[in-house]
Amino acid sequence: FAQLMAAMLGLEQKQMVSTAWKNTFDDVDTKHKSYAAVSFLADRGVIAGNGKKFYPNQPIAYYEAVKMLVCTLGYDAPALENGGYPSGYLLTAKQFHLIRKIESGDAQALSASFCAEMIEYAMDAKLMEPSYDRPSVGQKVQDVTVLERYHSIGSYKGILETAGCLSLKANSDYSDDVVMVDEEEFRGESNKFRDYIGYRVKVYYRTGNNGEDRELLYAESVHGSNKCVEIAEEQLLGYE
């Protein structure tokens, strides 16, 4: 889980094996696979361990994972105001929509399914960062996600209308690498997104160095926003 949080904050895979970080815990030496990630997060105040021990080989508890997520996204100050560890972090995570709900049995080991759900929610969560705009100097929820800040990846929701030569619009004349969501243009392998034509989707993209071209990375159907209607052949009156 520490490696996931470190990667979320932009620690690259090649840095995961780096020994340049300060050795913070006695039981996480430079040969441990999580050494760089754990040291990186400790340096940022995301994890504190238990004195000089981190216990890296023990399963992480649900509330420990929530605390790490809250700190990773910058919400440790309101979590302390809400009562600190563990209840203040659980409350803050729910209050700011960092998790879907507070699970019962929070002292139990983090399950793979909830871990995946936490990461999914974290991708769209707004970061809390220092603000120097008077008169509200201090920690403030910013209009930027962890994907935007550390990975230059943005997102957009809309109707996928065009994927290359296939389009909902008449007389469309787009090249094979163009995908249109509403009136927004993205570049990508259009054949990967043709099954989503007509769907309300959420897409993730990376902006090019020129600041204009947007490379489409991934698309998914927006839950609860789409309905498929099947039309039998005998119901068709004709076609052009």
JSON list of C-alpha atoms in Angstrom, two decimals:
[
{"chain": "A", "resi": 1, "resn": "PHE", "atom": "CA", "xyz": [0.00, 0.00, 0.00]},
{"chain": "A", "resi": 2, "resn": "ALA", "atom": "CA", "xyz": [2.91, 2.35, 0.71]},
{"chain": "A", "resi": 3, "resn": "GLN", "atom": "CA", "xyz": [4.15, 1.78, -2.84]},
{"chain": "A", "resi": 4, "resn": "LEU", "atom": "CA", "xyz": [0.72, 2.67, -4.22]},
{"chain": "A", "resi": 5, "resn": "MET", "atom": "CA", "xyz": [0.60, 5.92, -2.23]},
{"chain": "A", "resi": 6, "resn": "ALA", "atom": "CA", "xyz": [4.14, 6.83, -3.25]},
{"chain": "A", "resi": 7, "resn": "ALA", "atom": "CA", "xyz": [3.36, 6.17, -6.91]},
{"chain": "A", "resi": 8, "resn": "MET", "atom": "CA", "xyz": [0.26, 8.33, -6.55]},
{"chain": "A", "resi": 9, "resn": "LEU", "atom": "CA", "xyz": [2.49, 11.20, -5.43]},
{"chain": "A", "resi": 10, "resn": "GLY", "atom": "CA", "xyz": [4.71, 10.78, -8.46]},
{"chain": "A", "resi": 11, "resn": "LEU", "atom": "CA", "xyz": [7.48, 8.53, -7.17]},
{"chain": "A", "resi": 12, "resn": "GLU", "atom": "CA", "xyz": [8.50, 6.71, -10.33]},
{"chain": "A", "resi": 13, "resn": "GLN", "atom": "CA", "xyz": [9.08, 2.97, -10.47]},
{"chain": "A", "resi": 14, "resn": "LYS", "atom": "CA", "xyz": [12.82, 3.43, -11.03]},
{"chain": "A", "resi": 15, "resn": "GLN", "atom": "CA", "xyz": [12.95, 5.50, -7.84]},
{"chain": "A", "resi": 16, "resn": "MET", "atom": "CA", "xyz": [11.24, 2.75, -5.86]},
{"chain": "A", "resi": 17, "resn": "VAL", "atom": "CA", "xyz": [14.56, 0.92, -5.66]},
{"chain": "A", "resi": 18, "resn": "SER", "atom": "CA", "xyz": [16.61, 4.03, -4.88]},
{"chain": "A", "resi": 19, "resn": "THR", "atom": "CA", "xyz": [18.70, 4.07, -1.71]},
{"chain": "A", "resi": 20, "resn": "ALA", "atom": "CA", "xyz": [18.99, 7.87, -1.71]},
{"chain": "A", "resi": 21, "resn": "TRP", "atom": "CA", "xyz": [16.28, 8.28, 0.92]},
{"chain": "A", "resi": 22, "resn": "LYS", "atom": "CA", "xyz": [16.94, 8.64, 4.64]},
{"chain": "A", "resi": 23, "resn": "ASN", "atom": "CA", "xyz": [16.63, 5.37, 6.56]},
{"chain": "A", "resi": 24, "resn": "THR", "atom": "CA", "xyz": [13.65, 6.10, 8.83]},
{"chain": "A", "resi": 25, "resn": "PHE", "atom": "CA", "xyz": [12.73, 2.69, 10.26]},
{"chain": "A", "resi": 26, "resn": "ASP", "atom": "CA", "xyz": [14.92, -0.06, 11.67]},
{"chain": "A", "resi": 27, "resn": "ASP", "atom": "CA", "xyz": [12.87, -2.81, 10.01]},
{"chain": "A", "resi": 28, "resn": "VAL", "atom": "CA", "xyz": [12.87, -1.25, 6.52]},
{"chain": "A", "resi": 29, "resn": "ASP", "atom": "CA", "xyz": [16.49, -1.32, 5.40]},
{"chain": "A", "resi": 30, "resn": "THR", "atom": "CA", "xyz": [17.85, -0.34, 1.99]},
{"chain": "A", "resi": 31, "resn": "LYS", "atom": "CA", "xyz": [17.39, -3.88, 0.67]},
{"chain": "A", "resi": 32, "resn": "HIS", "atom": "CA", "xyz": [13.65, -3.96, 1.37]},
{"chain": "A", "resi": 33, "resn": "LYS", "atom": "CA", "xyz": [11.43, -3.64, -1.72]},
{"chain": "A", "resi": 34, "resn": "SER", "atom": "CA", "xyz": [9.41, -0.85, -0.07]},
{"chain": "A", "resi": 35, "resn": "TYR", "atom": "CA", "xyz": [12.38, 1.07, 1.29]},
{"chain": "A", "resi": 36, "resn": "ALA", "atom": "CA", "xyz": [12.19, 4.04, -1.09]},
{"chain": "A", "resi": 37, "resn": "ALA", "atom": "CA", "xyz": [8.39, 4.29, -0.92]},
{"chain": "A", "resi": 38, "resn": "VAL", "atom": "CA", "xyz": [8.27, 4.10, 2.88]},
{"chain": "A", "resi": 39, "resn": "SER", "atom": "CA", "xyz": [11.11, 6.59, 3.31]},
{"chain": "A", "resi": 40, "resn": "PHE", "atom": "CA", "xyz": [9.57, 8.92, 0.72]},
{"chain": "A", "resi": 41, "resn": "LEU", "atom": "CA", "xyz": [6.21, 8.91, 2.51]},
{"chain": "A", "resi": 42, "resn": "ALA", "atom": "CA", "xyz": [7.81, 9.31, 5.94]},
{"chain": "A", "resi": 43, "resn": "ASP", "atom": "CA", "xyz": [9.71, 12.34, 4.64]},
{"chain": "A", "resi": 44, "resn": "ARG", "atom": "CA", "xyz": [6.39, 13.87, 3.53]},
{"chain": "A", "resi": 45, "resn": "GLY", "atom": "CA", "xyz": [4.71, 13.13, 6.86]},
{"chain": "A", "resi": 46, "resn": "VAL", "atom": "CA", "xyz": [2.29, 10.59, 5.40]},
{"chain": "A", "resi": 47, "resn": "ILE", "atom": "CA", "xyz": [3.43, 7.75, 7.67]},
{"chain": "A", "resi": 48, "resn": "ALA", "atom": "CA", "xyz": [4.97, 7.71, 11.11]},
{"chain": "A", "resi": 49, "resn": "GLY", "atom": "CA", "xyz": [5.17, 4.03, 11.99]},
{"chain": "A", "resi": 50, "resn": "ASN", "atom": "CA", "xyz": [5.45, 2.99, 15.62]},
{"chain": "A", "resi": 51, "resn": "GLY", "atom": "CA", "xyz": [8.56, 4.66, 16.96]},
{"chain": "A", "resi": 52, "resn": "LYS", "atom": "CA", "xyz": [11.42, 3.17, 14.94]},
{"chain": "A", "resi": 53, "resn": "LYS", "atom": "CA", "xyz": [9.35, 0.28, 13.61]},
{"chain": "A", "resi": 54, "resn": "PHE", "atom": "CA", "xyz": [7.10, 0.16, 10.55]},
{"chain": "A", "resi": 55, "resn": "TYR", "atom": "CA", "xyz": [6.25, -3.57, 10.48]},
{"chain": "A", "resi": 56, "resn": "PRO", "atom": "CA", "xyz": [6.27, -3.75, 6.66]},
{"chain": "A", "resi": 57, "resn": "ASN", "atom": "CA", "xyz": [5.40, -7.45, 6.50]},
{"chain": "A", "resi": 58, "resn": "GLN", "atom": "CA", "xyz": [2.20, -7.16, 8.54]},
{"chain": "A", "resi": 59, "resn": "PRO", "atom": "CA", "xyz": [-1.14, -6.64, 6.73]},
{"chain": "A", "resi": 60, "resn": "ILE", "atom": "CA", "xyz": [-2.21, -3.01, 6.80]},
{"chain": "A", "resi": 61, "resn": "ALA", "atom": "CA", "xyz": [-5.43, -2.33, 8.70]},
{"chain": "A", "resi": 62, "resn": "TYR", "atom": "CA", "xyz": [-8.35, -0.55, 7.07]},
{"chain": "A", "resi": 63, "resn": "TYR", "atom": "CA", "xyz": [-8.08, 2.54, 9.29]},
{"chain": "A", "resi": 64, "resn": "GLU", "atom": "CA", "xyz": [-4.30, 2.69, 8.79]},
{"chain": "A", "resi": 65, "resn": "ALA", "atom": "CA", "xyz": [-4.85, 2.75, 5.03]},
{"chain": "A", "resi": 66, "resn": "VAL", "atom": "CA", "xyz": [-7.47, 5.49, 5.36]},
{"chain": "A", "resi": 67, "resn": "LYS", "atom": "CA", "xyz": [-5.04, 7.59, 7.42]},
{"chain": "A", "resi": 68, "resn": "MET", "atom": "CA", "xyz": [-2.34, 7.19, 4.77]},
{"chain": "A", "resi": 69, "resn": "LEU", "atom": "CA", "xyz": [-4.79, 8.17, 2.03]},
{"chain": "A", "resi": 70, "resn": "VAL", "atom": "CA", "xyz": [-5.99, 11.23, 3.94]},
{"chain": "A", "resi": 71, "resn": "CYS", "atom": "CA", "xyz": [-2.40, 12.39, 4.54]},
{"chain": "A", "resi": 72, "resn": "THR", "atom": "CA", "xyz": [-1.37, 11.62, 0.96]},
{"chain": "A", "resi": 73, "resn": "LEU", "atom": "CA", "xyz": [-4.10, 13.93, -0.33]},
{"chain": "A", "resi": 74, "resn": "GLY", "atom": "CA", "xyz": [-3.21, 16.65, 2.19]},
{"chain": "A", "resi": 75, "resn": "TYR", "atom": "CA", "xyz": [-6.19, 16.44, 4.57]},
{"chain": "A", "resi": 76, "resn": "ASP", "atom": "CA", "xyz": [-4.26, 15.69, 7.77]},
{"chain": "A", "resi": 77, "resn": "ALA", "atom": "CA", "xyz": [-5.06, 19.11, 9.34]},
{"chain": "A", "resi": 78, "resn": "PRO", "atom": "CA", "xyz": [-8.87, 18.72, 9.29]},
{"chain": "A", "resi": 79, "resn": "ALA", "atom": "CA", "xyz": [-8.43, 15.09, 10.35]},
{"chain": "A", "resi": 80, "resn": "LEU", "atom": "CA", "xyz": [-6.63, 16.24, 13.50]},
{"chain": "A", "resi": 81, "resn": "GLU", "atom": "CA", "xyz": [-9.36, 18.83, 14.11]},
{"chain": "A", "resi": 82, "resn": "ASN", "atom": "CA", "xyz": [-11.95, 16.05, 13.81]},
{"chain": "A", "resi": 83, "resn": "GLY", "atom": "CA", "xyz": [-10.34, 14.06, 16.61]},
{"chain": "A", "resi": 84, "resn": "GLY", "atom": "CA", "xyz": [-7.17, 12.57, 15.17]},
{"chain": "A", "resi": 85, "resn": "TYR", "atom": "CA", "xyz": [-6.37, 8.91, 14.68]},
{"chain": "A", "resi": 86, "resn": "PRO", "atom": "CA", "xyz": [-8.35, 6.88, 13.86]},
{"chain": "A", "resi": 87, "resn": "SER", "atom": "CA", "xyz": [-11.87, 8.37, 14.02]},
{"chain": "A", "resi": 88, "resn": "GLY", "atom": "CA", "xyz": [-10.87, 11.85, 12.82]},
{"chain": "A", "resi": 89, "resn": "TYR", "atom": "CA", "xyz": [-9.26, 10.44, 9.69]},
{"chain": "A", "resi": 90, "resn": "LEU", "atom": "CA", "xyz": [-12.25, 8.22, 8.93]},
{"chain": "A", "resi": 91, "resn": "LEU", "atom": "CA", "xyz": [-14.65, 11.14, 9.38]},
{"chain": "A", "resi": 92, "resn": "THR", "atom": "CA", "xyz": [-12.53, 13.46, 7.23]},
{"chain": "A", "resi": 93, "resn": "ALA", "atom": "CA", "xyz": [-12.21, 10.88, 4.47]},
{"chain": "A", "resi": 94, "resn": "LYS", "atom": "CA", "xyz": [-16.00, 10.54, 4.31]},
{"chain": "A", "resi": 95, "resn": "GLN", "atom": "CA", "xyz": [-16.62, 14.29, 4.73]},
{"chain": "A", "resi": 96, "resn": "PHE", "atom": "CA", "xyz": [-14.44, 15.20, 1.75]},
{"chain": "A", "resi": 97, "resn": "HIS", "atom": "CA", "xyz": [-15.53, 12.21, -0.39]},
{"chain": "A", "resi": 98, "resn": "LEU", "atom": "CA", "xyz": [-12.14, 10.49, -0.28]},
{"chain": "A", "resi": 99, "resn": "ILE", "atom": "CA", "xyz": [-13.91, 7.19, 0.43]},
{"chain": "A", "resi": 100, "resn": "ARG", "atom": "CA", "xyz": [-17.42, 6.00, -0.46]},
{"chain": "A", "resi": 101, "resn": "LYS", "atom": "CA", "xyz": [-18.42, 4.97, 3.06]},
{"chain": "A", "resi": 102, "resn": "ILE", "atom": "CA", "xyz": [-16.96, 4.14, 6.45]},
{"chain": "A", "resi": 103, "resn": "GLU", "atom": "CA", "xyz": [-16.65, 0.38, 6.74]},
{"chain": "A", "resi": 104, "resn": "SER", "atom": "CA", "xyz": [-17.49, -1.52, 9.91]},
{"chain": "A", "resi": 105, "resn": "GLY", "atom": "CA", "xyz": [-14.76, -3.63, 11.44]},
{"chain": "A", "resi": 106, "resn": "ASP", "atom": "CA", "xyz": [-12.23, -0.95, 10.68]},
{"chain": "A", "resi": 107, "resn": "ALA", "atom": "CA", "xyz": [-9.47, -2.72, 12.65]},
{"chain": "A", "resi": 108, "resn": "GLN", "atom": "CA", "xyz": [-9.49, -5.58, 10.15]},
{"chain": "A", "resi": 109, "resn": "ALA", "atom": "CA", "xyz": [-6.88, -5.99, 7.43]},
{"chain": "A", "resi": 110, "resn": "LEU", "atom": "CA", "xyz": [-7.47, -3.96, 4.28]},
{"chain": "A", "resi": 111, "resn": "SER", "atom": "CA", "xyz": [-9.15, -6.08, 1.62]},
{"chain": "A", "resi": 112, "resn": "ALA", "atom": "CA", "xyz": [-8.07, -6.03, -2.02]},
{"chain": "A", "resi": 113, "resn": "SER", "atom": "CA", "xyz": [-11.53, -4.84, -3.11]},
{"chain": "A", "resi": 114, "resn": "PHE", "atom": "CA", "xyz": [-11.57, -1.90, -0.72]},
{"chain": "A", "resi": 115, "resn": "CYS", "atom": "CA", "xyz": [-7.99, -1.03, -1.63]},
{"chain": "A", "resi": 116, "resn": "ALA", "atom": "CA", "xyz": [-9.04, -0.82, -5.30]},
{"chain": "A", "resi": 117, "resn": "GLU", "atom": "CA", "xyz": [-12.06, 1.31, -4.36]},
{"chain": "A", "resi": 118, "resn": "MET", "atom": "CA", "xyz": [-9.89, 3.69, -2.32]},
{"chain": "A", "resi": 119, "resn": "ILE", "atom": "CA", "xyz": [-7.47, 4.18, -5.21]},
{"chain": "A", "resi": 120, "resn": "GLU", "atom": "CA", "xyz": [-10.36, 4.78, -7.63]},
{"chain": "A", "resi": 121, "resn": "TYR", "atom": "CA", "xyz": [-11.86, 7.45, -5.37]},
{"chain": "A", "resi": 122, "resn": "ALA", "atom": "CA", "xyz": [-8.47, 9.03, -4.76]},
{"chain": "A", "resi": 123, "resn": "MET", "atom": "CA", "xyz": [-7.91, 9.58, -8.49]},
{"chain": "A", "resi": 124, "resn": "ASP", "atom": "CA", "xyz": [-10.79, 12.07, -8.60]},
{"chain": "A", "resi": 125, "resn": "ALA", "atom": "CA", "xyz": [-10.36, 13.64, -5.17]},
{"chain": "A", "resi": 126, "resn": "LYS", "atom": "CA", "xyz": [-9.32, 17.27, -4.94]},
{"chain": "A", "resi": 127, "resn": "LEU", "atom": "CA", "xyz": [-6.03, 17.92, -3.17]},
{"chain": "A", "resi": 128, "resn": "MET", "atom": "CA", "xyz": [-5.81, 20.05, -0.06]},
{"chain": "A", "resi": 129, "resn": "GLU", "atom": "CA", "xyz": [-2.77, 22.29, -0.36]},
{"chain": "A", "resi": 130, "resn": "PRO", "atom": "CA", "xyz": [-1.44, 25.54, 1.14]},
{"chain": "A", "resi": 131, "resn": "SER", "atom": "CA", "xyz": [-3.17, 28.67, -0.11]},
{"chain": "A", "resi": 132, "resn": "TYR", "atom": "CA", "xyz": [-1.54, 32.09, 0.05]},
{"chain": "A", "resi": 133, "resn": "ASP", "atom": "CA", "xyz": [-4.50, 34.05, -1.30]},
{"chain": "A", "resi": 134, "resn": "ARG", "atom": "CA", "xyz": [-5.56, 36.65, 1.25]},
{"chain": "A", "resi": 135, "resn": "PRO", "atom": "CA", "xyz": [-7.61, 36.67, 3.36]},
{"chain": "A", "resi": 136, "resn": "SER", "atom": "CA", "xyz": [-7.91, 32.83, 3.33]},
{"chain": "A", "resi": 137, "resn": "VAL", "atom": "CA", "xyz": [-4.23, 31.98, 3.88]},
{"chain": "A", "resi": 138, "resn": "GLY", "atom": "CA", "xyz": [-3.84, 28.38, 5.01]},
{"chain": "A", "resi": 139, "resn": "GLN", "atom": "CA", "xyz": [-4.81, 24.88, 3.87]},
{"chain": "A", "resi": 140, "resn": "LYS", "atom": "CA", "xyz": [-7.48, 24.93, 1.17]},
{"chain": "A", "resi": 141, "resn": "VAL", "atom": "CA", "xyz": [-9.12, 22.38, -1.10]},
{"chain": "A", "resi": 142, "resn": "GLN", "atom": "CA", "xyz": [-7.72, 23.11, -4.55]},
{"chain": "A", "resi": 143, "resn": "ASP", "atom": "CA", "xyz": [-9.40, 22.53, -7.90]},
{"chain": "A", "resi": 144, "resn": "VAL", "atom": "CA", "xyz": [-6.79, 19.97, -8.90]},
{"chain": "A", "resi": 145, "resn": "THR", "atom": "CA", "xyz": [-6.66, 16.18, -8.55]},
{"chain": "A", "resi": 146, "resn": "VAL", "atom": "CA", "xyz": [-3.70, 13.96, -7.75]},
{"chain": "A", "resi": 147, "resn": "LEU", "atom": "CA", "xyz": [-3.65, 12.80, -11.39]},
{"chain": "A", "resi": 148, "resn": "GLU", "atom": "CA", "xyz": [-3.44, 16.39, -12.63]},
{"chain": "A", "resi": 149, "resn": "ARG", "atom": "CA", "xyz": [-0.83, 17.51, -10.10]},
{"chain": "A", "resi": 150, "resn": "TYR", "atom": "CA", "xyz": [1.60, 14.59, -10.24]},
{"chain": "A", "resi": 151, "resn": "HIS", "atom": "CA", "xyz": [0.88, 12.83, -13.55]},
{"chain": "A", "resi": 152, "resn": "SER", "atom": "CA", "xyz": [-0.41, 15.56, -15.90]},
{"chain": "A", "resi": 153, "resn": "ILE", "atom": "CA", "xyz": [-3.58, 13.54, -16.54]},
{"chain": "A", "resi": 154, "resn": "GLY", "atom": "CA", "xyz": [-6.95, 15.25, -16.85]},
{"chain": "A", "resi": 155, "resn": "SER", "atom": "CA", "xyz": [-10.49, 13.90, -17.11]},
{"chain": "A", "resi": 156, "resn": "TYR", "atom": "CA", "xyz": [-13.70, 14.86, -18.88]},
{"chain": "A", "resi": 157, "resn": "LYS", "atom": "CA", "xyz": [-17.30, 13.59, -18.90]},
{"chain": "A", "resi": 158, "resn": "GLY", "atom": "CA", "xyz": [-19.60, 13.73, -21.90]},
{"chain": "A", "resi": 159, "resn": "ILE", "atom": "CA", "xyz": [-21.20, 11.85, -24.81]},
{"chain": "A", "resi": 160, "resn": "LEU", "atom": "CA", "xyz": [-18.70, 10.03, -27.01]},
{"chain": "A", "resi": 161, "resn": "GLU", "atom": "CA", "xyz": [-19.93, 11.09, -30.45]},
{"chain": "A", "resi": 162, "resn": "THR", "atom": "CA", "xyz": [-17.10, 10.22, -32.81]},
{"chain": "A", "resi": 163, "resn": "ALA", "atom": "CA", "xyz": [-14.34, 7.61, -33.01]},
{"chain": "A", "resi": 164, "resn": "GLY", "atom": "CA", "xyz": [-12.44, 8.00, -36.25]},
{"chain": "A", "resi": 165, "resn": "CYS", "atom": "CA", "xyz": [-14.68, 7.34, -39.25]},
{"chain": "A", "resi": 166, "resn": "LEU", "atom": "CA", "xyz": [-17.63, 6.29, -37.06]},
{"chain": "A", "resi": 167, "resn": "SER", "atom": "CA", "xyz": [-19.80, 9.10, -35.77]},
{"chain": "A", "resi": 168, "resn": "LEU", "atom": "CA", "xyz": [-23.28, 10.01, -34.53]},
{"chain": "A", "resi": 169, "resn": "LYS", "atom": "CA", "xyz": [-23.07, 13.12, -36.67]},
{"chain": "A", "resi": 170, "resn": "ALA", "atom": "CA", "xyz": [-23.90, 13.17, -40.35]},
{"chain": "A", "resi": 171, "resn": "ASN", "atom": "CA", "xyz": [-21.18, 14.14, -42.83]},
{"chain": "A", "resi": 172, "resn": "SER", "atom": "CA", "xyz": [-18.41, 13.90, -40.25]},
{"chain": "A", "resi": 173, "resn": "ASP", "atom": "CA", "xyz": [-14.96, 13.75, -41.72]},
{"chain": "A", "resi": 174, "resn": "TYR", "atom": "CA", "xyz": [-12.46, 13.00, -38.98]},
{"chain": "A", "resi": 175, "resn": "SER", "atom": "CA", "xyz": [-9.14, 11.21, -39.26]},
{"chain": "A", "resi": 176, "resn": "ASP", "atom": "CA", "xyz": [-8.71, 7.76, -37.69]},
{"chain": "A", "resi": 177, "resn": "ASP", "atom": "CA", "xyz": [-6.91, 9.13, -34.64]},
{"chain": "A", "resi": 178, "resn": "VAL", "atom": "CA", "xyz": [-9.66, 11.57, -33.59]},
{"chain": "A", "resi": 179, "resn": "VAL", "atom": "CA", "xyz": [-12.16, 10.88, -30.80]},
{"chain": "A", "resi": 180, "resn": "MET", "atom": "CA", "xyz": [-14.84, 13.48, -30.04]},
{"chain": "A", "resi": 181, "resn": "VAL", "atom": "CA", "xyz": [-16.56, 13.70, -26.65]},
{"chain": "A", "resi": 182, "resn": "ASP", "atom": "CA", "xyz": [-19.24, 16.37, -26.95]},
{"chain": "A", "resi": 183, "resn": "GLU", "atom": "CA", "xyz": [-17.35, 19.09, -28.79]},
{"chain": "A", "resi": 184, "resn": "GLU", "atom": "CA", "xyz": [-14.01, 18.22, -27.18]},
{"chain": "A", "resi": 185, "resn": "GLU", "atom": "CA", "xyz": [-11.38, 16.67, -29.45]},
{"chain": "A", "resi": 186, "resn": "PHE", "atom": "CA", "xyz": [-8.94, 14.01, -28.31]},
{"chain": "A", "resi": 187, "resn": "ARG", "atom": "CA", "xyz": [-6.29, 11.98, -30.12]},
{"chain": "A", "resi": 188, "resn": "GLY", "atom": "CA", "xyz": [-5.93, 8.23, -29.79]},
{"chain": "A", "resi": 189, "resn": "GLU", "atom": "CA", "xyz": [-6.47, 4.83, -31.35]},
{"chain": "A", "resi": 190, "resn": "SER", "atom": "CA", "xyz": [-10.13, 5.36, -32.23]},
{"chain": "A", "resi": 191, "resn": "ASN", "atom": "CA", "xyz": [-10.87, 1.64, -32.73]},
{"chain": "A", "resi": 192, "resn": "LYS", "atom": "CA", "xyz": [-10.36, 1.14, -28.96]},
{"chain": "A", "resi": 193, "resn": "PHE", "atom": "CA", "xyz": [-13.23, 3.52, -28.19]},
{"chain": "A", "resi": 194, "resn": "ARG", "atom": "CA", "xyz": [-15.82, 2.71, -30.89]},
{"chain": "A", "resi": 195, "resn": "ASP", "atom": "CA", "xyz": [-17.88, 0.51, -28.59]},
{"chain": "A", "resi": 196, "resn": "TYR", "atom": "CA", "xyz": [-18.58, 3.61, -26.48]},
{"chain": "A", "resi": 197, "resn": "ILE", "atom": "CA", "xyz": [-20.17, 5.68, -29.28]},
{"chain": "A", "resi": 198, "resn": "GLY", "atom": "CA", "xyz": [-23.42, 7.13, -27.94]},
{"chain": "A", "resi": 199, "resn": "TYR", "atom": "CA", "xyz": [-22.46, 6.46, -24.33]},
{"chain": "A", "resi": 200, "resn": "ARG", "atom": "CA", "xyz": [-21.96, 9.02, -21.64]},
{"chain": "A", "resi": 201, "resn": "VAL", "atom": "CA", "xyz": [-18.36, 8.34, -20.69]},
{"chain": "A", "resi": 202, "resn": "LYS", "atom": "CA", "xyz": [-15.58, 9.57, -18.50]},
{"chain": "A", "resi": 203, "resn": "VAL", "atom": "CA", "xyz": [-12.29, 9.84, -20.33]},
{"chain": "A", "resi": 204, "resn": "TYR", "atom": "CA", "xyz": [-8.76, 10.36, -19.07]},
{"chain": "A", "resi": 205, "resn": "TYR", "atom": "CA", "xyz": [-6.23, 12.17, -21.21]},
{"chain": "A", "resi": 206, "resn": "ARG", "atom": "CA", "xyz": [-2.73, 13.61, -21.17]},
{"chain": "A", "resi": 207, "resn": "THR", "atom": "CA", "xyz": [-2.04, 17.02, -22.66]},
{"chain": "A", "resi": 208, "resn": "GLY", "atom": "CA", "xyz": [0.89, 17.20, -25.11]},
{"chain": "A", "resi": 209, "resn": "ASN", "atom": "CA", "xyz": [3.93, 19.39, -24.76]},
{"chain": "A", "resi": 210, "resn": "ASN", "atom": "CA", "xyz": [2.36, 21.93, -27.11]},
{"chain": "A", "resi": 211, "resn": "GLY", "atom": "CA", "xyz": [-0.46, 22.39, -24.60]},
{"chain": "A", "resi": 212, "resn": "GLU", "atom": "CA", "xyz": [-3.09, 21.62, -27.24]},
{"chain": "A", "resi": 213, "resn": "ASP", "atom": "CA", "xyz": [-3.14, 17.97, -28.38]},
{"chain": "A", "resi": 214, "resn": "ARG", "atom": "CA", "xyz": [-4.79, 15.71, -25.83]},
{"chain": "A", "resi": 215, "resn": "GLU", "atom": "CA", "xyz": [-3.86, 12.04, -25.92]},
{"chain": "A", "resi": 216, "resn": "LEU", "atom": "CA", "xyz": [-6.80, 9.83, -24.93]},
{"chain": "A", "resi": 217, "resn": "LEU", "atom": "CA", "xyz": [-5.63, 7.21, -22.43]},
{"chain": "A", "resi": 218, "resn": "TYR", "atom": "CA", "xyz": [-8.78, 5.53, -21.14]},
{"chain": "A", "resi": 219, "resn": "ALA", "atom": "CA", "xyz": [-12.58, 5.70, -21.31]},
{"chain": "A", "resi": 220, "resn": "GLU", "atom": "CA", "xyz": [-15.31, 4.15, -19.19]},
{"chain": "A", "resi": 221, "resn": "SER", "atom": "CA", "xyz": [-19.09, 4.26, -19.16]},
{"chain": "A", "resi": 222, "resn": "VAL", "atom": "CA", "xyz": [-20.51, 6.56, -16.48]},
{"chain": "A", "resi": 223, "resn": "HIS", "atom": "CA", "xyz": [-22.38, 4.31, -14.05]},
{"chain": "A", "resi": 224, "resn": "GLY", "atom": "CA", "xyz": [-26.14, 4.77, -14.16]},
{"chain": "A", "resi": 225, "resn": "SER", "atom": "CA", "xyz": [-26.07, 7.20, -17.09]},
{"chain": "A", "resi": 226, "resn": "ASN", "atom": "CA", "xyz": [-26.52, 4.82, -20.03]},
{"chain": "A", "resi": 227, "resn": "LYS", "atom": "CA", "xyz": [-29.28, 2.52, -21.19]},
{"chain": "A", "resi": 228, "resn": "CYS", "atom": "CA", "xyz": [-29.13, 0.09, -24.11]},
{"chain": "A", "resi": 229, "resn": "VAL", "atom": "CA", "xyz": [-32.24, -0.31, -26.25]},
{"chain": "A", "resi": 230, "resn": "GLU", "atom": "CA", "xyz": [-32.38, -3.34, -28.55]},
{"chain": "A", "resi": 231, "resn": "ILE", "atom": "CA", "xyz": [-34.25, -2.96, -31.85]},
{"chain": "A", "resi": 232, "resn": "ALA", "atom": "CA", "xyz": [-35.35, -6.09, -33.67]},
{"chain": "A", "resi": 233, "resn": "GLU", "atom": "CA", "xyz": [-34.75, -6.34, -37.41]},
{"chain": "A", "resi": 234, "resn": "GLU", "atom": "CA", "xyz": [-38.48, -6.42, -38.20]},
{"chain": "A", "resi": 235, "resn": "GLN", "atom": "CA", "xyz": [-38.94, -3.09, -36.42]},
{"chain": "A", "resi": 236, "resn": "LEU", "atom": "CA", "xyz": [-36.73, -1.30, -38.94]},
{"chain": "A", "resi": 237, "resn": "LEU", "atom": "CA", "xyz": [-38.65, 0.59, -41.62]},
{"chain": "A", "resi": 238, "resn": "GLY", "atom": "CA", "xyz": [-35.60, 1.18, -43.74]},
{"chain": "A", "resi": 239, "resn": "TYR", "atom": "CA", "xyz": [-32.20, 2.78, -43.87]},
{"chain": "A", "resi": 240, "resn": "GLU", "atom": "CA", "xyz": [-30.07, 4.87, -46.20]}
]
